[in-house]
């Protein structure tokens, strides 16, 4: 069975003591999670070790980095390599978030390099994709998102691709309070699973976790996660509020 994942993306928010309090509150709640359900908390780089320490011994919870460099090492001031993350025993990294694509001009080719380096360094990439509003208005969202996968992931061997987690995050739903309907999410996830099947076959396609992101909150998580091809969520704003994120974790199917 494919993994069900509730992933928090804190982005550049919280001071360290707020971050620790939030995590302590989240892990003090009790969950009936099974072996196929995991919770990821994507924190700013400087908090990785402290938060990882707090999560120790909690087998369902893991820290996640929000980005990694597209190069191995060298004169790249301010960058953090996949190898450095691996040395900290970090196991997950978000790659290709729309904020990185838009604000830092990361294109599909650069993201392919990041994916390669993440996999080489034993990190699981949470690969983000998603269309802007104009693309959806033009009804071109399926081609657009499919192309993001093709250009950044489809050079991978089947073995490597099977380690990828996909997060579909329509840009128009991020931080806007406007969520894709559960049917819109399901339609895209089903499409992506079909595209993956065409390239890698049904077994890999059926075992790839595809998360939905974009204004997920306690009040809509259950409905969105109930869809057949939605395997959990990547959550921004609501993951900064303990009770919201606890309810989202409890909405995994
Ligand atoms: P919001 O949940 O705040 O819309 O953010 C979604 C997101 O970008 C998660 O990566």
CSV table of C-alpha atoms and ligand atoms in Angstrom, one decimal:
chain,number,residue,atom,x,y,z
A,1,UNK,CA,0.0,0.0,0.0
A,2,UNK,CA,1.3,3.5,-0.8
A,3,UNK,CA,2.2,5.9,2.1
A,4,UNK,CA,-0.3,8.4,3.4
A,5,UNK,CA,1.5,11.6,4.4
A,6,UNK,CA,0.6,14.7,6.3
A,7,UNK,CA,3.4,17.2,5.6
A,8,UNK,CA,3.8,20.6,7.3
A,9,UNK,CA,5.6,23.2,5.3
A,10,UNK,CA,6.4,26.0,7.7
A,11,UNK,CA,8.1,28.1,5.0
A,12,UNK,CA,10.1,31.0,6.7
A,13,UNK,CA,7.9,31.3,9.8
A,14,UNK,CA,8.3,30.9,13.6
A,15,UNK,CA,11.1,31.7,15.9
A,16,UNK,CA,12.9,28.8,17.5
A,17,UNK,CA,11.0,28.7,20.7
A,18,UNK,CA,7.6,29.0,18.9
A,19,UNK,CA,8.8,26.1,16.6
A,20,UNK,CA,9.7,23.9,19.6
A,21,UNK,CA,6.4,24.6,21.4
A,22,UNK,CA,4.5,23.8,18.2
A,23,UNK,CA,6.2,20.5,17.7
A,24,UNK,CA,5.8,19.6,21.4
A,25,UNK,CA,2.1,20.3,21.2
A,26,UNK,CA,1.7,18.3,18.0
A,27,UNK,CA,3.6,15.2,19.3
A,28,UNK,CA,1.8,15.2,22.6
A,29,UNK,CA,-1.5,14.4,20.9
A,30,UNK,CA,-2.2,10.7,20.4
A,31,UNK,CA,-2.7,9.3,16.9
A,32,UNK,CA,-3.8,5.9,15.7
A,33,UNK,CA,-1.3,6.0,12.8
A,34,UNK,CA,-0.5,2.8,11.0
A,35,UNK,CA,2.8,1.8,9.4
A,36,UNK,CA,1.8,3.3,6.1
A,37,UNK,CA,1.1,6.7,7.5
A,38,UNK,CA,3.8,9.3,8.2
A,39,UNK,CA,4.0,12.9,9.3
A,40,UNK,CA,6.7,15.3,7.9
A,41,UNK,CA,7.6,18.7,9.3
A,42,UNK,CA,9.5,20.8,6.8
A,43,UNK,CA,11.4,23.4,8.9
A,44,UNK,CA,13.9,26.2,8.0
A,45,UNK,CA,17.4,24.8,7.8
A,46,UNK,CA,18.7,26.2,11.1
A,47,UNK,CA,16.0,24.3,13.0
A,48,UNK,CA,16.5,20.9,11.5
A,49,UNK,CA,18.7,19.5,14.2
A,50,UNK,CA,16.7,20.8,17.2
A,51,UNK,CA,13.3,19.7,15.7
A,52,UNK,CA,14.8,16.3,14.7
A,53,UNK,CA,15.9,15.9,18.3
A,54,UNK,CA,12.4,16.6,19.6
A,55,UNK,CA,10.9,14.0,17.1
A,56,UNK,CA,13.4,11.3,18.1
A,57,UNK,CA,11.7,8.1,19.2
A,58,UNK,CA,8.5,9.1,17.5
A,59,UNK,CA,8.6,6.6,14.6
A,60,UNK,CA,5.8,8.2,12.5
A,61,UNK,CA,7.3,11.7,12.6
A,62,UNK,CA,10.2,13.0,10.5
A,63,UNK,CA,11.8,16.4,9.7
A,64,UNK,CA,12.1,17.5,6.1
A,65,UNK,CA,14.2,20.2,4.5
A,66,UNK,CA,12.5,22.8,2.4
A,67,UNK,CA,15.1,22.9,-0.4
A,68,UNK,CA,18.5,21.8,-1.4
A,69,UNK,CA,21.2,23.0,-3.9
A,70,UNK,CA,21.3,21.9,-7.5
A,71,UNK,CA,25.1,21.5,-7.3
A,72,UNK,CA,27.3,19.1,-5.1
A,73,UNK,CA,29.5,21.6,-3.4
A,74,UNK,CA,31.7,24.7,-4.1
A,75,UNK,CA,31.5,28.4,-4.2
A,76,UNK,CA,27.7,28.8,-3.8
A,77,UNK,CA,27.3,31.2,-0.9
A,78,UNK,CA,24.1,30.6,1.0
A,79,UNK,CA,23.3,27.2,-0.5
A,80,UNK,CA,22.8,23.9,1.4
A,81,UNK,CA,23.7,20.7,-0.4
A,82,UNK,CA,21.8,17.4,-0.4
A,83,UNK,CA,25.0,15.7,1.1
A,84,UNK,CA,24.9,18.1,4.0
A,85,UNK,CA,21.3,17.2,4.7
A,86,UNK,CA,22.2,13.5,4.5
A,87,UNK,CA,25.0,14.0,7.0
A,88,UNK,CA,22.4,15.4,9.5
A,89,UNK,CA,20.3,12.2,8.9
A,90,UNK,CA,17.6,14.2,7.3
A,91,UNK,CA,15.6,11.9,5.0
A,92,UNK,CA,13.2,14.1,3.1
A,93,UNK,CA,13.5,17.3,1.1
A,94,UNK,CA,10.9,19.5,-0.7
A,95,UNK,CA,12.0,20.2,-4.3
A,96,UNK,CA,10.3,22.6,-6.7
A,97,UNK,CA,7.9,24.4,-4.5
A,98,UNK,CA,6.1,27.1,-6.5
A,99,UNK,CA,7.6,29.8,-4.3
A,100,UNK,CA,11.1,28.5,-5.3
A,101,UNK,CA,10.0,28.3,-9.0
A,102,UNK,CA,8.5,31.8,-9.0
A,103,UNK,CA,10.7,33.8,-6.6
A,104,UNK,CA,14.0,32.1,-7.2
A,105,UNK,CA,13.5,31.2,-10.9
A,106,UNK,CA,14.1,27.5,-10.5
A,107,UNK,CA,13.2,25.8,-13.7
A,108,UNK,CA,12.4,22.2,-14.6
A,109,UNK,CA,16.0,21.5,-15.6
A,110,UNK,CA,17.5,22.8,-12.3
A,111,UNK,CA,14.9,20.8,-10.4
A,112,UNK,CA,15.9,17.7,-12.2
A,113,UNK,CA,19.5,18.3,-11.0
A,114,UNK,CA,18.2,18.8,-7.4
A,115,UNK,CA,16.2,15.6,-7.6
A,116,UNK,CA,19.3,13.6,-8.8
A,117,UNK,CA,21.4,15.0,-6.0
A,118,UNK,CA,18.7,14.3,-3.4
A,119,UNK,CA,18.4,10.7,-4.5
A,120,UNK,CA,22.1,10.2,-4.7
A,121,UNK,CA,22.3,11.3,-1.1
A,122,UNK,CA,19.4,9.1,0.0
A,123,UNK,CA,16.9,11.8,0.5
A,124,UNK,CA,13.2,11.3,-0.5
A,125,UNK,CA,12.2,14.2,-2.7
A,126,UNK,CA,8.7,15.7,-2.2
A,127,UNK,CA,8.5,17.0,-5.7
A,128,UNK,CA,6.0,19.9,-6.1
A,129,UNK,CA,4.1,20.7,-9.2
A,130,UNK,CA,1.1,22.8,-10.1
A,131,UNK,CA,-0.3,25.4,-12.5
A,132,UNK,CA,-1.1,29.1,-12.3
A,133,UNK,CA,-4.6,30.4,-12.5
A,134,UNK,CA,-4.2,31.5,-16.2
A,135,UNK,CA,-3.2,28.0,-17.1
A,136,UNK,CA,-6.3,26.6,-15.5
A,137,UNK,CA,-8.5,29.2,-17.1
A,138,UNK,CA,-7.0,28.1,-20.4
A,139,UNK,CA,-7.9,24.5,-19.4
A,140,UNK,CA,-4.3,23.6,-20.0
A,141,UNK,CA,-3.5,22.4,-16.5
A,142,UNK,CA,-3.1,18.7,-17.2
A,143,UNK,CA,-0.5,19.3,-20.0
A,144,UNK,CA,1.3,21.8,-17.9
A,145,UNK,CA,1.7,19.7,-14.8
A,146,UNK,CA,2.4,16.6,-16.8
A,147,UNK,CA,5.2,18.5,-18.5
A,148,UNK,CA,6.7,19.5,-15.1
A,149,UNK,CA,6.9,15.8,-14.2
A,150,UNK,CA,8.3,14.8,-17.6
A,151,UNK,CA,11.1,17.4,-17.5
A,152,UNK,CA,12.2,17.0,-13.9
A,153,UNK,CA,11.5,13.3,-13.1
A,154,UNK,CA,11.1,11.1,-16.2
A,155,UNK,CA,14.9,10.8,-16.8
A,156,UNK,CA,14.9,8.7,-13.6
A,157,UNK,CA,15.3,4.9,-13.6
A,158,UNK,CA,12.2,3.1,-12.3
A,159,UNK,CA,14.1,2.3,-9.1
A,160,UNK,CA,14.8,5.9,-8.5
A,161,UNK,CA,11.4,7.1,-9.5
A,162,UNK,CA,9.8,4.7,-7.0
A,163,UNK,CA,11.4,6.8,-4.2
A,164,UNK,CA,9.6,10.1,-5.3
A,165,UNK,CA,6.7,11.6,-3.5
A,166,UNK,CA,4.6,14.1,-5.6
A,167,UNK,CA,2.8,17.1,-4.2
A,168,UNK,CA,0.3,18.7,-6.5
A,169,UNK,CA,-0.1,22.3,-5.4
A,170,UNK,CA,-2.1,24.5,-7.8
A,171,UNK,CA,-0.6,28.0,-7.4
A,172,UNK,CA,-3.9,29.7,-7.3
A,173,UNK,CA,-4.8,27.7,-4.1
A,174,UNK,CA,-1.6,28.5,-2.1
A,175,UNK,CA,-2.1,30.9,0.8
A,176,UNK,CA,-5.2,32.2,-0.8
A,177,UNK,CA,-7.8,30.4,1.2
A,178,UNK,CA,-9.1,29.1,-2.1
A,179,UNK,CA,-8.8,25.3,-2.1
A,180,UNK,CA,-9.2,23.2,-5.2
A,181,UNK,CA,-12.3,21.2,-4.8
A,182,UNK,CA,-11.8,17.6,-3.8
A,183,UNK,CA,-13.0,16.6,-7.3
A,184,UNK,CA,-10.4,19.0,-9.0
A,185,UNK,CA,-7.7,17.5,-6.8
A,186,UNK,CA,-8.8,13.9,-7.6
A,187,UNK,CA,-9.0,14.7,-11.4
A,188,UNK,CA,-5.4,16.0,-11.5
A,189,UNK,CA,-4.0,13.2,-9.2
A,190,UNK,CA,-5.7,10.5,-11.4
A,191,UNK,CA,-4.3,12.2,-14.5
A,192,UNK,CA,-0.8,12.2,-13.0
A,193,UNK,CA,-1.0,8.6,-12.0
A,194,UNK,CA,-2.0,7.7,-15.5
A,195,UNK,CA,1.0,9.6,-16.9
A,196,UNK,CA,3.3,7.8,-14.4
A,197,UNK,CA,1.8,4.5,-15.4
A,198,UNK,CA,2.5,5.2,-19.1
A,199,UNK,CA,6.2,5.7,-18.3
A,200,UNK,CA,6.9,3.4,-15.4
A,201,UNK,CA,4.0,0.8,-15.4
A,202,UNK,CA,1.1,0.2,-13.1
A,203,UNK,CA,2.9,-1.1,-10.1
A,204,UNK,CA,5.0,2.0,-9.6
A,205,UNK,CA,2.2,4.3,-10.5
A,206,UNK,CA,-0.1,2.7,-7.9
A,207,UNK,CA,2.6,2.9,-5.2
A,208,UNK,CA,3.5,6.6,-5.8
A,209,UNK,CA,2.2,8.9,-3.1
A,210,UNK,CA,0.6,12.0,-4.5
A,211,UNK,CA,-0.2,14.7,-2.0
A,212,UNK,CA,-2.5,17.7,-2.4
A,213,UNK,CA,-1.4,21.2,-1.2
A,214,UNK,CA,-3.2,24.6,-1.3
A,215,UNK,CA,-5.2,25.9,1.6
A,216,UNK,CA,-5.6,22.5,3.3
A,217,UNK,CA,-7.1,23.0,6.7
A,218,UNK,CA,-8.8,21.0,9.5
A,219,UNK,CA,-12.2,21.7,7.9
A,220,UNK,CA,-11.5,20.4,4.4
A,221,UNK,CA,-8.7,17.8,4.9
A,222,UNK,CA,-11.0,14.8,5.5
A,223,UNK,CA,-13.0,15.4,2.3
A,224,UNK,CA,-9.9,16.0,0.2
A,225,UNK,CA,-7.9,13.0,1.6
A,226,UNK,CA,-11.0,10.8,1.1
A,227,UNK,CA,-10.4,10.9,-2.7
A,228,UNK,CA,-9.0,7.7,-4.2
A,229,UNK,CA,-5.8,9.2,-5.7
A,230,UNK,CA,-5.1,11.7,-2.9
A,231,UNK,CA,-2.6,10.3,-0.4
A,232,UNK,CA,-2.4,13.2,2.1
A,233,UNK,CA,-1.4,16.8,2.0
A,234,UNK,CA,1.3,19.4,2.0
A,235,UNK,CA,0.1,22.1,4.4
A,236,UNK,CA,1.3,25.6,4.8
A,237,UNK,CA,-0.6,28.1,6.9
A,238,UNK,CA,-2.7,25.6,8.8
A,239,UNK,CA,0.5,23.6,9.8
A,240,UNK,CA,1.5,26.5,12.0
A,241,UNK,CA,-1.5,26.0,14.3
A,242,UNK,CA,-1.2,22.9,16.5
A,243,UNK,CA,-4.9,22.1,16.6
A,244,UNK,CA,-5.3,22.5,12.9
A,245,UNK,CA,-2.4,20.3,12.0
A,246,UNK,CA,-3.4,17.7,14.6
A,247,UNK,CA,-6.8,17.5,13.0
A,248,UNK,CA,-5.2,17.3,9.5
A,249,UNK,CA,-3.0,14.3,10.7
A,250,UNK,CA,-6.1,12.7,12.0
A,251,UNK,CA,-7.8,13.1,8.6
A,252,UNK,CA,-5.4,10.7,6.9
A,253,UNK,CA,-7.4,7.7,5.7
B,1,LIG,P1,-1.1,27.0,2.3
B,1,LIG,O1,-1.6,25.7,3.0
B,1,LIG,O2,-0.8,28.1,3.2
B,1,LIG,O3,-2.1,27.4,1.2
B,1,LIG,O4,0.3,26.6,1.6
B,1,LIG,C1,0.4,25.5,0.8
B,1,LIG,C2,1.8,25.3,0.5
B,1,LIG,O5,2.4,26.0,-0.2
B,1,LIG,C3,2.4,24.1,1.1
B,1,LIG,O6,3.6,23.8,0.5
